[in-house]
């Protein structure tokens, strides 16, 4: 056995990976070879030092530190589930079940409604979960349905992307040009598909998920976003080197994405995130009303104020910092706002 | 490490169980991040990110994989990301510190000096070699467990680990001989 082969034995020895026979071979060699004996000693010393590296602990409880974020995530999920449930139930009630209930005495009527509510809610919630699964995992159906005809991506790349990227990838939509059909292939496939379908029209049905909450939930804490989805910029720019293969990311899909088209409360304007700027077009004729300057990051959280006079959005910079901007419609200006 | 009961409970919606679970693993998550990133603040950030991700993705953990390897996979991915994105800085301060200590070194200081060396040496390893060393020595993972965490073939894991140890050994040899002058 030569010294090089013995080196391998030495290494494995440090991990207790040798069988008795091999240990003997190693010992025999080092007995006769001073160089290898010296090397073995150094390696053993090194291994001992590595083993005794201090078992550091965090200086404060990390779980406590993230608790606000966890609560926020819970809230979002609850709100989204409730919204979907409410929507479905109102549709259901409209079909006449309400008239039946009106005939019954009040008390049992209330009871009935409660049970049907929770049953409905349960079914709808289950449906939502199934829907989310469909979106984030392979089945191309979900993506295809919401994609336009002019989407040029193969179902394969979409499926692959879908299985590799999590629901958070949906938020990446904002980065791509909603109008163009020339987005890069690969993992951008998912985003562009969503973009395609979103371009030109508000698309509530898109993904059927709660990205709509930018309309309904005005006050979303953006801090959480930066914690939860730090890997987005990376997965955006490096389709080839996706390291999270086995680790499918079914992230908090209920997070608000920077949806493409957001209609103002009075219905007069439509706000869009286009490449790195926000465009506001007139709903009536589609004419461009105003456009912000180009920003150096991802645009998200496009939200109208209650009276429709202002539009806020956020820019997430490369290093993770978030800038908040406010667009004032009457004077067509934008300004940075403090958090 | 963690009882399987808690994991199941956490997965089926028991929020308290999930929080308890996070508390049980937070130290391990932090420790890995600390040794890969070699910086307390970065490690805190990365560890928090990892915990949040685990919280939201607990549903995607499949029993056929070991929980601890699944957890370590998440934190190492985040760290390697951070690693790549941050600019490589030359920690001149640290090297100065080493040399200064060397000049004043007494025997009793030798042990902390040795620690400085090892940490500096680890810092010089490429990210995957470093990660393998961290999982092996700070998490006591076997070759297979490391392979599962990093999604690497067994032979690659061994080759990274062996190479890393050789490099560390060479670097330390240099340090001790006073050969490193930056």
Coordinates of C-alpha atoms in Angstrom, one line a residue:
Chain A
X1 CA 0.0 0.0 0.0
X2 CA 1.4 3.4 -1.0
X3 CA 1.3 6.5 1.0
X4 CA -1.4 8.0 -1.1
X5 CA -3.8 5.2 -0.6
X6 CA -3.0 5.2 3.1
X7 CA -4.0 8.9 3.2
X8 CA -7.5 7.9 2.2
X9 CA -7.6 5.4 5.1
X10 CA -6.4 8.0 7.5
X11 CA -9.1 10.3 6.5
X12 CA -11.8 7.7 6.9
X13 CA -10.3 6.7 10.1
X14 CA -11.0 10.2 11.4
X15 CA -14.7 9.5 10.7
X16 CA -14.6 6.0 12.2
X17 CA -15.3 4.6 8.8
X18 CA -12.7 1.8 8.8
X19 CA -13.2 -1.9 9.2
X20 CA -10.9 -3.8 11.5
X21 CA -8.9 -5.2 8.6
X22 CA -8.3 -1.7 7.2
X23 CA -7.3 -0.3 10.6
X24 CA -4.6 -3.0 10.7
X25 CA -3.3 -2.1 7.3
X26 CA -3.2 1.5 8.3
X27 CA -1.3 0.8 11.5
X28 CA 1.1 -1.5 9.8
X29 CA 2.0 1.2 7.3
X30 CA 2.4 4.0 9.8
X31 CA 4.6 1.8 11.8
X32 CA 7.1 1.7 9.0
X33 CA 6.5 5.0 7.4
X34 CA 7.5 8.0 9.5
X35 CA 6.0 10.6 7.1
X36 CA 2.6 9.0 7.2
X37 CA 2.9 8.5 10.9
X38 CA 3.5 12.2 11.3
X39 CA 0.7 13.1 9.0
X40 CA -1.7 10.9 10.9
X41 CA -0.8 12.7 14.0
X42 CA -1.4 16.1 12.5
X43 CA -4.7 14.9 11.1
X44 CA -5.8 13.5 14.4
X45 CA -4.9 16.8 16.1
X46 CA -6.8 18.7 13.5
X47 CA -9.8 16.6 13.9
X48 CA -9.7 17.0 17.6
X49 CA -9.6 20.7 17.3
X50 CA -12.5 20.8 14.9
X51 CA -14.5 18.6 17.3
X52 CA -13.8 21.0 20.1
X53 CA -15.0 24.1 18.2
X54 CA -17.3 25.9 20.6
X55 CA -21.0 25.0 20.3
X56 CA -22.2 28.5 19.9
X57 CA -25.7 29.5 20.7
X58 CA -27.6 32.6 19.7
X59 CA -27.4 35.5 22.1
X60 CA -31.2 35.9 22.2
X61 CA -34.1 33.7 21.3
X62 CA -34.5 33.7 17.5
X63 CA -38.0 32.3 17.7
X64 CA -39.0 35.2 19.9
X65 CA -37.4 37.5 17.4
X66 CA -39.4 36.1 14.5
X67 CA -42.7 35.8 16.4
X68 CA -44.2 39.0 14.9
X69 CA -43.4 37.7 11.5
X70 CA -44.9 34.3 12.2
X71 CA -48.1 36.0 13.5
X72 CA -48.3 38.1 10.4
X73 CA -48.0 35.0 8.3
X74 CA -50.8 33.4 10.2
X75 CA -53.0 36.4 9.9
X76 CA -52.5 36.6 6.2
X77 CA -53.4 32.9 5.8
X78 CA -56.5 33.4 7.9
X79 CA -57.6 36.5 6.0
X80 CA -57.1 34.8 2.7
X81 CA -59.0 31.7 3.7
X82 CA -61.8 33.8 5.1
X83 CA -62.0 35.9 2.0
X84 CA -62.2 32.9 -0.2
X85 CA -64.7 31.4 2.0
X86 CA -66.8 34.5 2.2
X87 CA -66.7 34.9 -1.5
X88 CA -67.9 31.3 -2.1
X89 CA -70.6 31.5 0.5
X90 CA -72.0 34.7 -0.9
X91 CA -72.2 33.0 -4.2
X92 CA -73.8 30.0 -2.6
X93 CA -76.3 32.1 -0.7
X94 CA -77.3 33.9 -3.8
X95 CA -78.6 30.6 -5.1
X96 CA -81.6 30.4 -3.0
X97 CA -80.4 28.7 0.2
X98 CA -81.1 32.0 1.9
X99 CA -84.7 31.9 1.1
X100 CA -85.1 28.6 2.7
X101 CA -83.5 29.8 5.8
X102 CA -85.7 32.9 6.0
X103 CA -88.7 30.7 6.5
X104 CA -87.3 29.1 9.7
X105 CA -87.6 30.5 13.2
X106 CA -84.8 32.8 14.0
X107 CA -82.9 30.8 16.5
X108 CA -82.5 27.7 14.4
X109 CA -82.0 29.8 11.4
X110 CA -79.0 31.3 13.0
X111 CA -77.8 27.9 14.0
X112 CA -78.3 26.5 10.5
X113 CA -76.4 29.3 9.0
X114 CA -73.6 28.8 11.3
X115 CA -73.2 25.2 10.5
X116 CA -73.5 25.7 6.8
X117 CA -71.0 28.5 7.1
X118 CA -68.4 26.4 8.8
X119 CA -69.0 23.5 6.6
X120 CA -68.7 25.7 3.6
X121 CA -65.6 27.3 5.0
X122 CA -64.1 23.9 5.6
X123 CA -64.8 22.7 2.1
X124 CA -63.6 25.9 0.5
X125 CA -60.5 26.0 2.6
X126 CA -59.7 22.5 1.6
X127 CA -60.3 23.5 -2.0
X128 CA -57.9 26.4 -1.6
X129 CA -55.2 24.2 -0.2
X130 CA -55.7 21.8 -3.1
X131 CA -55.6 24.7 -5.5
X132 CA -52.4 25.9 -4.0
X133 CA -50.9 22.5 -4.3
X134 CA -51.9 22.4 -7.9
X135 CA -50.2 25.7 -8.5
X136 CA -47.0 25.0 -6.8
X137 CA -46.6 21.4 -7.9
X138 CA -46.2 19.8 -11.4
X139 CA -49.7 19.7 -12.9
X140 CA -49.4 22.0 -15.9
X141 CA -53.2 22.4 -15.9
X142 CA -53.3 25.1 -13.3
X143 CA -50.7 27.2 -15.1
X144 CA -52.0 26.6 -18.6
X145 CA -55.5 27.6 -17.7
X146 CA -54.4 31.0 -16.6
X147 CA -51.9 31.6 -19.3
X148 CA -52.7 33.4 -22.4
X149 CA -52.5 32.0 -25.9
X150 CA -49.5 34.0 -26.7
X151 CA -47.5 32.5 -23.9
X152 CA -44.6 30.8 -25.6
X153 CA -43.4 28.5 -22.9
X154 CA -43.6 24.8 -23.0
X155 CA -45.6 23.1 -20.4
X156 CA -42.5 21.2 -19.4
X157 CA -40.5 24.2 -18.5
X158 CA -43.5 25.6 -16.7
X159 CA -44.0 22.4 -14.8
X160 CA -40.3 22.2 -14.0
X161 CA -40.3 25.7 -12.9
X162 CA -43.4 25.3 -10.9
X163 CA -42.0 22.3 -9.1
X164 CA -38.8 24.0 -8.5
X165 CA -40.1 27.4 -7.5
X166 CA -42.5 28.0 -4.7
X167 CA -45.6 30.2 -4.6
X168 CA -43.3 33.0 -3.8
X169 CA -42.1 32.9 -7.3
X170 CA -45.5 34.3 -8.2
X171 CA -44.3 37.4 -6.6
X172 CA -41.5 37.6 -9.0
X173 CA -44.0 38.5 -11.7
X174 CA -43.4 42.1 -11.0
X175 CA -39.9 41.9 -12.4
X176 CA -41.0 41.0 -15.9
X177 CA -42.5 43.0 -18.5
X178 CA -46.1 42.4 -18.5
X179 CA -46.6 43.4 -22.0
X180 CA -43.9 41.6 -23.8
X181 CA -43.9 38.0 -24.6
X182 CA -40.2 37.7 -24.7
X183 CA -39.3 36.8 -21.2
X184 CA -36.5 34.3 -20.8
X185 CA -37.2 30.7 -20.6
X186 CA -36.5 28.4 -17.7
X187 CA -37.6 29.4 -14.3
X188 CA -38.8 32.7 -15.5
X189 CA -41.4 30.7 -17.3
X190 CA -43.7 30.7 -14.4
X191 CA -43.5 34.4 -13.8
X192 CA -44.0 35.2 -17.4
X193 CA -46.9 33.0 -17.8
X194 CA -48.5 34.8 -15.0
X195 CA -47.5 38.1 -16.5
X196 CA -48.9 37.2 -19.9
X197 CA -52.2 36.4 -18.4
X198 CA -52.1 39.5 -16.3
X199 CA -51.2 41.9 -19.0
X200 CA -53.8 44.2 -20.3
X201 CA -56.5 43.2 -17.8
X202 CA -57.1 42.7 -14.2
X203 CA -57.1 39.0 -13.7
X204 CA -58.8 38.0 -10.5
X205 CA -59.0 34.5 -11.6
X206 CA -55.3 34.3 -12.1
X207 CA -54.1 31.5 -9.9
X208 CA -57.3 32.0 -7.9
X209 CA -55.1 33.0 -5.0
X210 CA -55.1 35.8 -2.7
X211 CA -52.8 38.1 -4.6
X212 CA -56.0 40.1 -4.8
X213 CA -55.5 41.1 -1.3
X214 CA -53.6 44.1 -2.4
X215 CA -57.0 45.4 -3.3
X216 CA -58.6 44.3 -0.1
X217 CA -55.9 44.3 2.4
X218 CA -54.3 47.7 2.2
X219 CA -52.1 47.5 5.1
X220 CA -49.7 44.7 4.7
X221 CA -46.5 44.9 6.6
X222 CA -43.7 44.8 4.1
X223 CA -41.0 43.9 6.7
X224 CA -42.2 40.4 6.7
X225 CA -41.6 40.1 2.9
X226 CA -38.0 40.8 3.2
X227 CA -37.5 38.1 5.7
X228 CA -39.6 35.5 4.1
X229 CA -38.5 35.6 0.5
X230 CA -34.9 36.6 0.4
X231 CA -34.0 34.1 -2.2
X232 CA -36.2 35.5 -4.9
X233 CA -33.6 37.7 -6.6
X234 CA -31.3 34.7 -6.8
X235 CA -33.7 32.3 -8.2
X236 CA -34.6 35.0 -10.7
X237 CA -31.3 35.4 -12.2
X238 CA -29.9 31.9 -12.1
X239 CA -32.2 29.5 -13.7
X240 CA -29.5 26.9 -14.1
X241 CA -28.2 26.7 -10.6
X242 CA -31.2 26.0 -8.6
X243 CA -30.0 24.4 -5.4
X244 CA -33.3 23.9 -3.7
X245 CA -34.2 20.9 -5.7
X246 CA -35.4 18.5 -3.1
X247 CA -36.7 21.3 -1.0
X248 CA -39.8 22.4 -2.7
X249 CA -40.8 25.8 -1.6
X250 CA -44.5 26.0 -0.9
X251 CA -44.0 29.4 0.7
X252 CA -46.7 31.6 2.0
X253 CA -48.6 31.9 -1.2
X254 CA -51.0 34.2 0.5
X255 CA -48.5 36.9 0.6
X256 CA -49.4 39.8 -1.5
X257 CA -47.6 39.8 -4.8
X258 CA -47.0 42.8 -6.8
X259 CA -49.9 42.1 -9.0
X260 CA -49.8 43.5 -12.4
X261 CA -53.0 45.5 -12.8
X262 CA -54.6 47.2 -9.8
X263 CA -57.7 49.2 -10.4
X264 CA -58.3 52.4 -8.4
X265 CA -61.2 52.4 -6.0
X266 CA -63.2 54.7 -8.2
X267 CA -62.4 52.6 -11.3
X268 CA -60.9 55.5 -13.1
X269 CA -57.3 54.3 -13.3
X270 CA -55.4 51.1 -13.6
X271 CA -51.9 50.8 -12.1
X272 CA -49.4 48.4 -13.5
X273 CA -45.9 47.4 -12.6
X274 CA -44.0 47.4 -15.8
X275 CA -40.4 46.3 -15.7
X276 CA -38.9 48.6 -13.1
X277 CA -41.5 51.3 -13.0
X278 CA -45.1 51.8 -12.2
X279 CA -47.5 52.9 -14.9
X280 CA -50.9 54.4 -14.3
X281 CA -53.3 54.2 -17.3
X282 CA -56.8 55.6 -17.6
X283 CA -59.3 52.8 -17.3
X284 CA -61.6 54.3 -19.9
X285 CA -59.3 54.6 -22.9
X286 CA -56.2 52.9 -21.7
X287 CA -54.1 56.0 -22.2
X288 CA -51.0 56.4 -20.2
X289 CA -51.7 58.8 -17.3
X290 CA -48.3 58.8 -15.7
X291 CA -45.2 56.7 -15.2
X292 CA -42.7 56.6 -12.4
X293 CA -38.9 56.8 -12.8
X294 CA -37.1 53.5 -13.2
X295 CA -36.3 51.9 -9.9
X296 CA -33.4 49.7 -9.0
X297 CA -35.1 46.7 -7.5
X298 CA -38.2 44.7 -7.4
X299 CA -41.5 46.5 -7.3
X300 CA -44.2 45.2 -5.2
X301 CA -47.1 45.9 -2.9
X302 CA -48.9 48.2 -5.4
X303 CA -51.8 49.6 -3.4
X304 CA -54.4 52.3 -3.9
X305 CA -55.3 54.6 -1.1
X306 CA -59.0 54.4 0.0
X307 CA -60.0 57.6 -1.9
X308 CA -58.0 56.7 -4.9
X309 CA -55.9 59.8 -4.8
X310 CA -52.7 58.0 -4.0
X311 CA -50.9 54.9 -5.0
X312 CA -48.2 53.3 -2.9
X313 CA -45.7 50.8 -3.8
X314 CA -42.4 49.4 -2.5
X315 CA -39.1 48.7 -4.1
X316 CA -37.0 45.9 -2.7
X317 CA -33.4 46.6 -3.3
X318 CA -30.7 44.1 -4.0
X319 CA -29.3 44.2 -0.5
X320 CA -32.7 43.5 1.0
X321 CA -33.7 47.0 2.0
X322 CA -37.1 48.2 1.2
X323 CA -38.1 51.7 0.0
X324 CA -41.6 52.9 0.0
X325 CA -42.9 55.3 -2.5
X326 CA -46.2 57.2 -2.8
X327 CA -47.6 58.4 -6.1
X328 CA -49.9 61.4 -5.9
X329 CA -52.4 61.3 -8.7
X330 CA -53.4 64.9 -8.9
X331 CA -50.0 66.3 -9.4
X332 CA -48.6 63.2 -11.0
X333 CA -45.6 63.1 -8.7
X334 CA -44.0 60.4 -6.7
X335 CA -42.2 60.7 -3.5
X336 CA -40.4 58.5 -1.1
X337 CA -42.2 57.9 2.1
X338 CA -40.7 56.9 5.4
X339 CA -41.6 53.5 6.7
Chain B
X1 CA -32.8 15.1 18.2
X2 CA -36.5 15.9 18.1
X3 CA -39.3 13.6 19.0
X4 CA -41.3 12.5 15.9
X5 CA -44.5 13.2 17.7
X6 CA -43.9 16.9 17.8
X7 CA -43.1 16.9 14.1
X8 CA -46.3 15.2 13.2
X9 CA -48.3 17.4 15.4
X10 CA -46.7 20.5 13.9
X11 CA -47.4 19.3 10.4
X12 CA -51.1 18.7 11.1
X13 CA -51.7 22.2 12.2
X14 CA -50.8 22.3 15.9
X15 CA -49.3 25.7 16.0
X16 CA -47.9 25.3 19.5
X17 CA -46.2 22.2 18.5
X18 CA -44.7 24.0 15.6
X19 CA -43.4 26.8 17.8
X20 CA -42.0 24.3 20.2
X21 CA -40.3 22.5 17.4
X22 CA -38.7 25.7 16.2
X23 CA -37.4 26.4 19.7
X24 CA -35.8 23.0 19.8
X25 CA -33.9 23.4 16.6
X26 CA -33.0 27.1 16.7
X27 CA -29.7 26.5 18.3
X28 CA -28.7 24.0 15.6
X29 CA -29.8 26.3 12.9
X30 CA -27.8 29.2 14.3
X31 CA -24.7 27.1 14.9
X32 CA -24.5 26.0 11.3
X33 CA -25.1 29.5 10.0
X34 CA -22.5 30.9 12.4
X35 CA -19.7 28.6 11.2
X36 CA -20.5 28.9 7.6
X37 CA -20.9 32.7 7.6
X38 CA -18.3 33.4 10.3
X39 CA -20.2 36.4 11.5
X40 CA -22.7 36.7 14.3
X41 CA -25.1 39.2 12.7
X42 CA -25.2 37.4 9.4
X43 CA -25.7 34.2 11.2
X44 CA -28.6 35.6 13.2
X45 CA -30.2 36.9 10.0
X46 CA -29.7 33.7 8.2
X47 CA -31.0 31.6 11.1
X48 CA -34.1 33.7 11.4
X49 CA -34.8 33.3 7.7
X50 CA -34.3 29.6 8.0
X51 CA -36.7 29.3 10.9
X52 CA -39.4 31.3 9.1
X53 CA -39.0 29.2 6.1
X54 CA -39.3 26.0 8.1
X55 CA -42.4 27.5 9.7
X56 CA -44.1 28.1 6.4
X57 CA -42.9 24.9 4.7
X58 CA -43.3 22.4 7.5
X59 CA -46.0 20.8 5.4
X60 CA -43.5 19.9 2.7
X61 CA -41.3 17.8 5.0
X62 CA -41.6 14.2 4.1
X63 CA -41.1 11.6 6.7
X64 CA -38.8 9.5 4.5
X65 CA -36.1 12.1 5.0
X66 CA -34.6 12.7 8.4
X67 CA -35.9 15.8 10.0
X68 CA -32.5 17.1 11.0
X69 CA -31.1 16.8 7.5
X70 CA -34.1 18.6 6.1
X71 CA -33.6 21.4 8.5
X72 CA -29.9 21.6 7.8
X73 CA -30.6 21.7 4.1
X74 CA -32.7 24.8 4.5
X75 CA -30.2 26.6 6.5
X76 CA -27.2 25.7 4.4
X77 CA -29.1 26.8 1.3
X78 CA -29.8 30.2 2.8
X79 CA -26.2 30.5 3.9
X80 CA -24.7 29.6 0.6
X81 CA -26.9 32.2 -1.0
X82 CA -25.8 34.9 1.4
X83 CA -22.3 33.8 1.0
X84 CA -22.4 34.2 -2.8
X85 CA -24.2 37.5 -2.7
X86 CA -22.0 39.3 -0.2
X87 CA -18.8 40.8 -1.4
X88 CA -15.7 38.8 -0.3
X89 CA -14.1 41.1 2.2
X90 CA -10.5 40.7 3.3
X91 CA -10.7 40.6 7.0
X92 CA -7.5 42.5 7.6
X93 CA -8.5 43.2 11.1
X94 CA -8.6 39.6 12.0
X95 CA -5.2 38.9 10.5
X96 CA -3.7 41.8 12.3
X97 CA -5.2 40.5 15.5
X98 CA -3.6 37.1 14.9
X99 CA -0.2 38.6 14.4
X100 CA -0.5 40.9 17.3
X101 CA -1.4 38.0 19.5
X102 CA 1.5 36.1 18.2
X103 CA 3.9 38.7 19.2
X104 CA 2.6 38.8 22.7
X105 CA 1.8 35.2 23.0
X106 CA 2.4 33.3 26.2
X107 CA 1.9 29.7 26.7
X108 CA -1.5 30.1 28.3
X109 CA -2.7 32.1 25.4
X110 CA -1.7 29.4 23.0
X111 CA -5.1 27.7 23.1
X112 CA -7.1 30.7 22.1
X113 CA -4.5 31.4 19.5
X114 CA -5.0 27.9 18.1
X115 CA -8.7 28.6 17.9
X116 CA -8.2 31.8 15.9
X117 CA -6.1 29.8 13.5
X118 CA -8.7 27.2 12.9
X119 CA -11.5 29.7 12.5
X120 CA -9.3 31.7 10.0
X121 CA -8.4 28.5 8.3
X122 CA -12.0 27.4 7.9
X123 CA -12.8 30.8 6.5
X124 CA -10.5 30.2 3.7
X125 CA -12.2 27.1 2.5
X126 CA -14.5 27.3 -0.5
X127 CA -18.2 27.3 0.5
X128 CA -19.0 23.7 -0.1
X129 CA -15.9 22.4 1.6
X130 CA -16.7 24.6 4.5
X131 CA -20.3 23.5 4.7
X132 CA -19.3 19.8 4.7
X133 CA -16.8 20.5 7.6
X134 CA -19.5 22.3 9.5
X135 CA -22.0 19.6 9.2
X136 CA -19.5 16.9 10.1
X137 CA -18.0 18.6 13.1
X138 CA -20.7 20.9 14.4
X139 CA -23.7 18.8 13.7
X140 CA -22.0 15.4 13.9
X141 CA -23.5 14.3 10.7
X142 CA -22.4 11.1 9.0
X143 CA -21.3 11.0 5.4
X144 CA -24.8 10.0 4.4
X145 CA -26.5 12.6 6.4
X146 CA -24.3 15.2 4.9
X147 CA -25.0 13.9 1.4
X148 CA -28.8 14.1 2.1
X149 CA -28.5 17.6 3.4
X150 CA -26.5 19.0 0.6
X151 CA -28.0 16.8 -2.0
X152 CA -24.6 15.5 -3.1
X153 CA -23.4 12.1 -4.0
X154 CA -21.6 10.2 -1.2
X155 CA -18.3 10.3 -3.0
X156 CA -18.4 14.0 -3.5
X157 CA -19.1 14.5 0.2
X158 CA -16.0 12.4 1.1
X159 CA -13.9 14.1 -1.4
X160 CA -14.9 17.6 -0.1
X161 CA -14.3 16.6 3.5
X162 CA -11.0 15.0 2.9
X163 CA -9.8 17.8 0.8
X164 CA -11.0 20.3 3.4
X165 CA -9.1 18.6 6.1
X166 CA -6.0 18.4 4.0
X167 CA -6.2 22.1 3.3
X168 CA -6.9 23.0 6.9
X169 CA -4.0 20.9 8.0
X170 CA -1.7 22.6 5.6
X171 CA -2.9 26.0 6.5
X172 CA -2.5 25.3 10.2
X173 CA 0.9 24.0 9.6
X174 CA 1.8 27.2 8.0
X175 CA 0.2 29.3 10.8
X176 CA 2.1 27.5 13.4
X177 CA 5.4 27.9 11.6
X178 CA 4.6 31.5 11.3
X179 CA 4.6 31.2 7.5
X180 CA 1.4 33.2 6.7
X181 CA 2.1 36.8 5.9
X182 CA -1.2 37.6 4.0

